[in-house]
mmCIF file of C-alpha atoms and ligand atoms in Angstrom:
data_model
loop_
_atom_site.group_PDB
_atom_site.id
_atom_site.type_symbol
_atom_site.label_atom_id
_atom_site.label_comp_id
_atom_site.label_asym_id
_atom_site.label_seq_id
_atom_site.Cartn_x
_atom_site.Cartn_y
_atom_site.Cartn_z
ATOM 1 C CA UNK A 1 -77.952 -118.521 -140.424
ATOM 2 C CA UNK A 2 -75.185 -120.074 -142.050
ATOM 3 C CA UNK A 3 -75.636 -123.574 -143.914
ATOM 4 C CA UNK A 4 -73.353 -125.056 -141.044
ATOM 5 C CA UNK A 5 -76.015 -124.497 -137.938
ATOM 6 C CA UNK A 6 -74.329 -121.107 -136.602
ATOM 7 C CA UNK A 7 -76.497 -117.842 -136.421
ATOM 8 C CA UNK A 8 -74.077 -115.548 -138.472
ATOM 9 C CA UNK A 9 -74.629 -115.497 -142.133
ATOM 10 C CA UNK A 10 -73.166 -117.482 -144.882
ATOM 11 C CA UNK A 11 -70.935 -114.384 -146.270
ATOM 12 C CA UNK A 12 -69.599 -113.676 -142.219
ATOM 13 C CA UNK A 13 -68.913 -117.478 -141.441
ATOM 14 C CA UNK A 14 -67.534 -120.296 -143.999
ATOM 15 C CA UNK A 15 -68.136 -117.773 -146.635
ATOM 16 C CA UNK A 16 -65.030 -116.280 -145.666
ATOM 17 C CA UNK A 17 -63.132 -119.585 -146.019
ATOM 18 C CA UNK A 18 -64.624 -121.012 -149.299
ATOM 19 C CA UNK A 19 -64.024 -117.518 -150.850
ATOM 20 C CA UNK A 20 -60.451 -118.296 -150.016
ATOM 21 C CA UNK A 21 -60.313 -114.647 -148.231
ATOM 22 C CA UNK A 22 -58.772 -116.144 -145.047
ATOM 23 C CA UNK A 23 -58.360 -119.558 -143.997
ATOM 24 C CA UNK A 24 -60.005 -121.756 -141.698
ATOM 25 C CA UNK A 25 -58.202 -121.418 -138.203
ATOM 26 C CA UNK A 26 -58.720 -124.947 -137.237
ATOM 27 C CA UNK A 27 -60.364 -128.413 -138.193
ATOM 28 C CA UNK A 28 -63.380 -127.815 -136.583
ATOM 29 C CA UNK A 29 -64.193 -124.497 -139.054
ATOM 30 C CA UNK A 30 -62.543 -125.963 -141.707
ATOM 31 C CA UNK A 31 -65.161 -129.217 -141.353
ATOM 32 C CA UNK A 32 -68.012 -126.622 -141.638
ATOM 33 C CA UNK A 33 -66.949 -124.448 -144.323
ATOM 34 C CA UNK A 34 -66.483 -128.325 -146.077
ATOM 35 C CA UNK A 35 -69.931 -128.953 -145.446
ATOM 36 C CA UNK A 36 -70.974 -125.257 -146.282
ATOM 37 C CA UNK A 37 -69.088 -125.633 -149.592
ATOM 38 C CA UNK A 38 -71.297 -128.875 -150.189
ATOM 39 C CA UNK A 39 -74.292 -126.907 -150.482
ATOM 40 C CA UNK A 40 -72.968 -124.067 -152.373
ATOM 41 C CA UNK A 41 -71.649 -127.012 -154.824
ATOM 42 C CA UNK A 42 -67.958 -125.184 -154.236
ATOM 43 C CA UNK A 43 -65.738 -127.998 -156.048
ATOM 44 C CA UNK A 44 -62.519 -126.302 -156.396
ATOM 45 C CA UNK A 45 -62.731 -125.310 -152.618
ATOM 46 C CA UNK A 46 -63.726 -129.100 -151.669
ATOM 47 C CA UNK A 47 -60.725 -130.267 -153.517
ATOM 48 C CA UNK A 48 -58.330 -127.595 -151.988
ATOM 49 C CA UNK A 49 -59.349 -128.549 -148.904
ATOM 50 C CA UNK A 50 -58.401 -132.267 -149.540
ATOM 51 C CA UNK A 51 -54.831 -133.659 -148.711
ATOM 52 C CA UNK A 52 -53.580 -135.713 -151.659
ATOM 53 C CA UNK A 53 -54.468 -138.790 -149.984
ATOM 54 C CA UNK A 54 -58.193 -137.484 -149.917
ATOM 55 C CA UNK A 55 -58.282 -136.427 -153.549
ATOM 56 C CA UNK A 56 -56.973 -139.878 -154.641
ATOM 57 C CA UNK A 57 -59.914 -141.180 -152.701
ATOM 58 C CA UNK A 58 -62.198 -138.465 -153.328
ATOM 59 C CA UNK A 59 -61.601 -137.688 -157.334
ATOM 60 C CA UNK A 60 -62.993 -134.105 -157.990
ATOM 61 C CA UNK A 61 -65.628 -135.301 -160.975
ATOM 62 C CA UNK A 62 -67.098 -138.106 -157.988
ATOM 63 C CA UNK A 63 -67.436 -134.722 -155.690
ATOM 64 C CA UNK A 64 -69.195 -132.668 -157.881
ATOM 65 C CA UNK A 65 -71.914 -135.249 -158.948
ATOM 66 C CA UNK A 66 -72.476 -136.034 -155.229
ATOM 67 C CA UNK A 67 -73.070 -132.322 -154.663
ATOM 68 C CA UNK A 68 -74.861 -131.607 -157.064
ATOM 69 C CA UNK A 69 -77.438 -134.869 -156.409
ATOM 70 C CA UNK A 70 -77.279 -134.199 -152.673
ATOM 71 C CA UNK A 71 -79.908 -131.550 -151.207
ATOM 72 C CA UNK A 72 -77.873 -131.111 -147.614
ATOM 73 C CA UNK A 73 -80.276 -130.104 -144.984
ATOM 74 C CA UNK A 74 -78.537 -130.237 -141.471
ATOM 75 C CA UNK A 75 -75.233 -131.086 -139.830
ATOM 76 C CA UNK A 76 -74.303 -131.500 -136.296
ATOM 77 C CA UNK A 77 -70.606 -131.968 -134.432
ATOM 78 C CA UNK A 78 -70.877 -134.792 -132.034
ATOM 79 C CA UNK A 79 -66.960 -134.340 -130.954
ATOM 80 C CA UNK A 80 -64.092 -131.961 -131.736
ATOM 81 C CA UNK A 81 -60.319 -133.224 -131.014
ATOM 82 C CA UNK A 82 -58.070 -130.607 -131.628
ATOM 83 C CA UNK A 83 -54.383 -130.966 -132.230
ATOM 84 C CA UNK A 84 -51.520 -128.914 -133.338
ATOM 85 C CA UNK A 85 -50.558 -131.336 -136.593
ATOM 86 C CA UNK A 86 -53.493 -133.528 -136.561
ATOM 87 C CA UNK A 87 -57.471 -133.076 -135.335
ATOM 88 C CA UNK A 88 -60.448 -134.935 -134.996
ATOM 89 C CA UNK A 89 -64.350 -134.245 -135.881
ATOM 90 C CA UNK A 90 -67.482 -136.442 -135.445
ATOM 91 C CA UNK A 91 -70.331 -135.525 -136.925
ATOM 92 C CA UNK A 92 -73.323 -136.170 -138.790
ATOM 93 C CA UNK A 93 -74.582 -134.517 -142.019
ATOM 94 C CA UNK A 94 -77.876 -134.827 -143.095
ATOM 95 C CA UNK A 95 -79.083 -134.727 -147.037
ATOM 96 C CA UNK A 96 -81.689 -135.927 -148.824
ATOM 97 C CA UNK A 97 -81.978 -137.384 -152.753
ATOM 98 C CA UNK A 98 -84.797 -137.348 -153.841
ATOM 99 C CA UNK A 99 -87.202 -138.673 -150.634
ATOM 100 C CA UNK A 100 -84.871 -140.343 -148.756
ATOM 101 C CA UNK A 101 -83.026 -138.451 -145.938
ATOM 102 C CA UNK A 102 -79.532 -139.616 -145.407
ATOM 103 C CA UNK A 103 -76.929 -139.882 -143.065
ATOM 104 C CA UNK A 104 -73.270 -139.365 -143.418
ATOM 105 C CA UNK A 105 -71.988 -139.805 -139.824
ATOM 106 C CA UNK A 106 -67.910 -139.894 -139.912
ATOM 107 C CA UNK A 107 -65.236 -139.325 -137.883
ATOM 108 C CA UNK A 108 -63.173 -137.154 -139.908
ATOM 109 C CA UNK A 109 -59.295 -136.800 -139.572
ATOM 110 C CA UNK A 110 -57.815 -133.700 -140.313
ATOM 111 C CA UNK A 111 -53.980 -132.552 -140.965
ATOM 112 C CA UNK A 112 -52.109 -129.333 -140.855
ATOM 113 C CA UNK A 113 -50.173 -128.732 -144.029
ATOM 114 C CA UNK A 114 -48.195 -125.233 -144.437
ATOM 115 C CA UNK A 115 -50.403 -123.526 -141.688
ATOM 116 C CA UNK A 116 -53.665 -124.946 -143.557
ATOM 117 C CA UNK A 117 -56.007 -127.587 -142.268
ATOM 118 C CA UNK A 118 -57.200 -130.298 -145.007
ATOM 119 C CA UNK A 119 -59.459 -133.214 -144.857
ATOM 120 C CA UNK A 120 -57.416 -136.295 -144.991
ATOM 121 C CA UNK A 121 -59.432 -139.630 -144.142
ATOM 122 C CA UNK A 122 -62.546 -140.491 -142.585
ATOM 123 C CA UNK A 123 -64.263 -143.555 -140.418
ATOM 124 C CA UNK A 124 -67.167 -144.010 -141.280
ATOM 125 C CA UNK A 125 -70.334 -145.300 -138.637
ATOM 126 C CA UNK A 126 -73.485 -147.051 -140.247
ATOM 127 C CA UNK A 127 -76.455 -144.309 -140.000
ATOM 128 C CA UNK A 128 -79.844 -145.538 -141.697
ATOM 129 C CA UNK A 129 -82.107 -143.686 -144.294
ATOM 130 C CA UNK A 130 -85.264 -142.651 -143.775
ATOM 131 C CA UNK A 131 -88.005 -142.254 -146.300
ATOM 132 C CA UNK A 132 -89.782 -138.821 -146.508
ATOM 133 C CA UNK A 133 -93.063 -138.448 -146.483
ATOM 134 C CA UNK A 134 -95.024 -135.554 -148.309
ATOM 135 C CA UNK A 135 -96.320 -134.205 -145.079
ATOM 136 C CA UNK A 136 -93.329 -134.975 -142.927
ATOM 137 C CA UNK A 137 -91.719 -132.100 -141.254
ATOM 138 C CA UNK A 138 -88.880 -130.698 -143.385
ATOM 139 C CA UNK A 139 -85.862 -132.214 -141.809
ATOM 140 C CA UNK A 140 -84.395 -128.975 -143.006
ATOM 141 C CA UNK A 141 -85.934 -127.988 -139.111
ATOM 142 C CA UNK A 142 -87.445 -125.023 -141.315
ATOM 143 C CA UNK A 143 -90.866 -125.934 -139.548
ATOM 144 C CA UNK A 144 -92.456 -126.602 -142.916
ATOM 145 C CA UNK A 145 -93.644 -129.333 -144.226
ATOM 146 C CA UNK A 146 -91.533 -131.528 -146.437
ATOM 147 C CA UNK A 147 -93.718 -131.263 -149.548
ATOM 148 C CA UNK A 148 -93.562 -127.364 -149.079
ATOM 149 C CA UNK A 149 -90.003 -126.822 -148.419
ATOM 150 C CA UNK A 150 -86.916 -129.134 -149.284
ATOM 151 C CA UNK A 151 -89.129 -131.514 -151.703
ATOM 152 C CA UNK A 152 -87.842 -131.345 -155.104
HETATM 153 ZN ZN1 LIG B 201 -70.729 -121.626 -141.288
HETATM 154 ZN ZN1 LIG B 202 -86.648 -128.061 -145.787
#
């Protein structure tokens, strides 16, 4: 399974796009391989993927440390608008820091540049943490226990 949620592996899904060897056809894939590239900790491919406006907002050294701090365990897409210059995702992304679960749940807005999609701005919605518990299930869904899976 990919990091992003679908059943083909990493290397046949937004492997493809963070290696650069083809680019994401639309917002929606280009939103996953974002999120895959979070847990692979793929900083230039974050920052490619960023219109300027993003990068101003998102400076590349403030991406990295969140990467590398966040343990991202889950995402799901609420709502996909597509468009031919602009496109909308919803969704929520799940990580955890050390044993708190968190919640980044944005609408994302997404532009097409020279035939490639890139993040642009986001709106974010209020989404509460939740303390893990050493015998929690993993909220990884790995059907493990917390405290024998994504626990650091
Ligand atoms: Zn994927
Ligand atoms: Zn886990």
């Amino acid at each position: 399974m990919c990091h992003c949620g679908l059943p083909q592996p990493f290397a046949d899904c937004c492997g493809r796009f963070v290696s650069r060897a083809i680019d994401a056809p639309d917002a929606q894939s280009l939103m996953r391989s974002r999120y895959s590239a979070f847990c692979e900790q793929a900083i230039d491919y974050l920052c490619f993927t960023c219109s300027e406006k993003a990068l101003e907002q998102n400076p590349r050294e403030e991406v990295a440390e969140f990467a590398q701090a966040a343990h991202f365990v889950r995402l799901h897409i609420m709502d996909y608008e597509p468009g031919d210059a602009l496109a909308y995702v919803e969704f929520k992304a799940f990580y955890i820091i050390a044993d708190t679960l968190h919640c980044i749940h944005e609408r994302s807005q997404f532009i097409q540049q020279h035939h490639q999609w890139k993040y642009d701005s986001g709106q974010l919605f209020e989404a509460a943490d939740v303390k893990l518990r050493r015998n929690d299930p993993c909220p990884c869904l790995s059907g493990n226990k917390f405290k024998k899976c994504c626990m650091s």
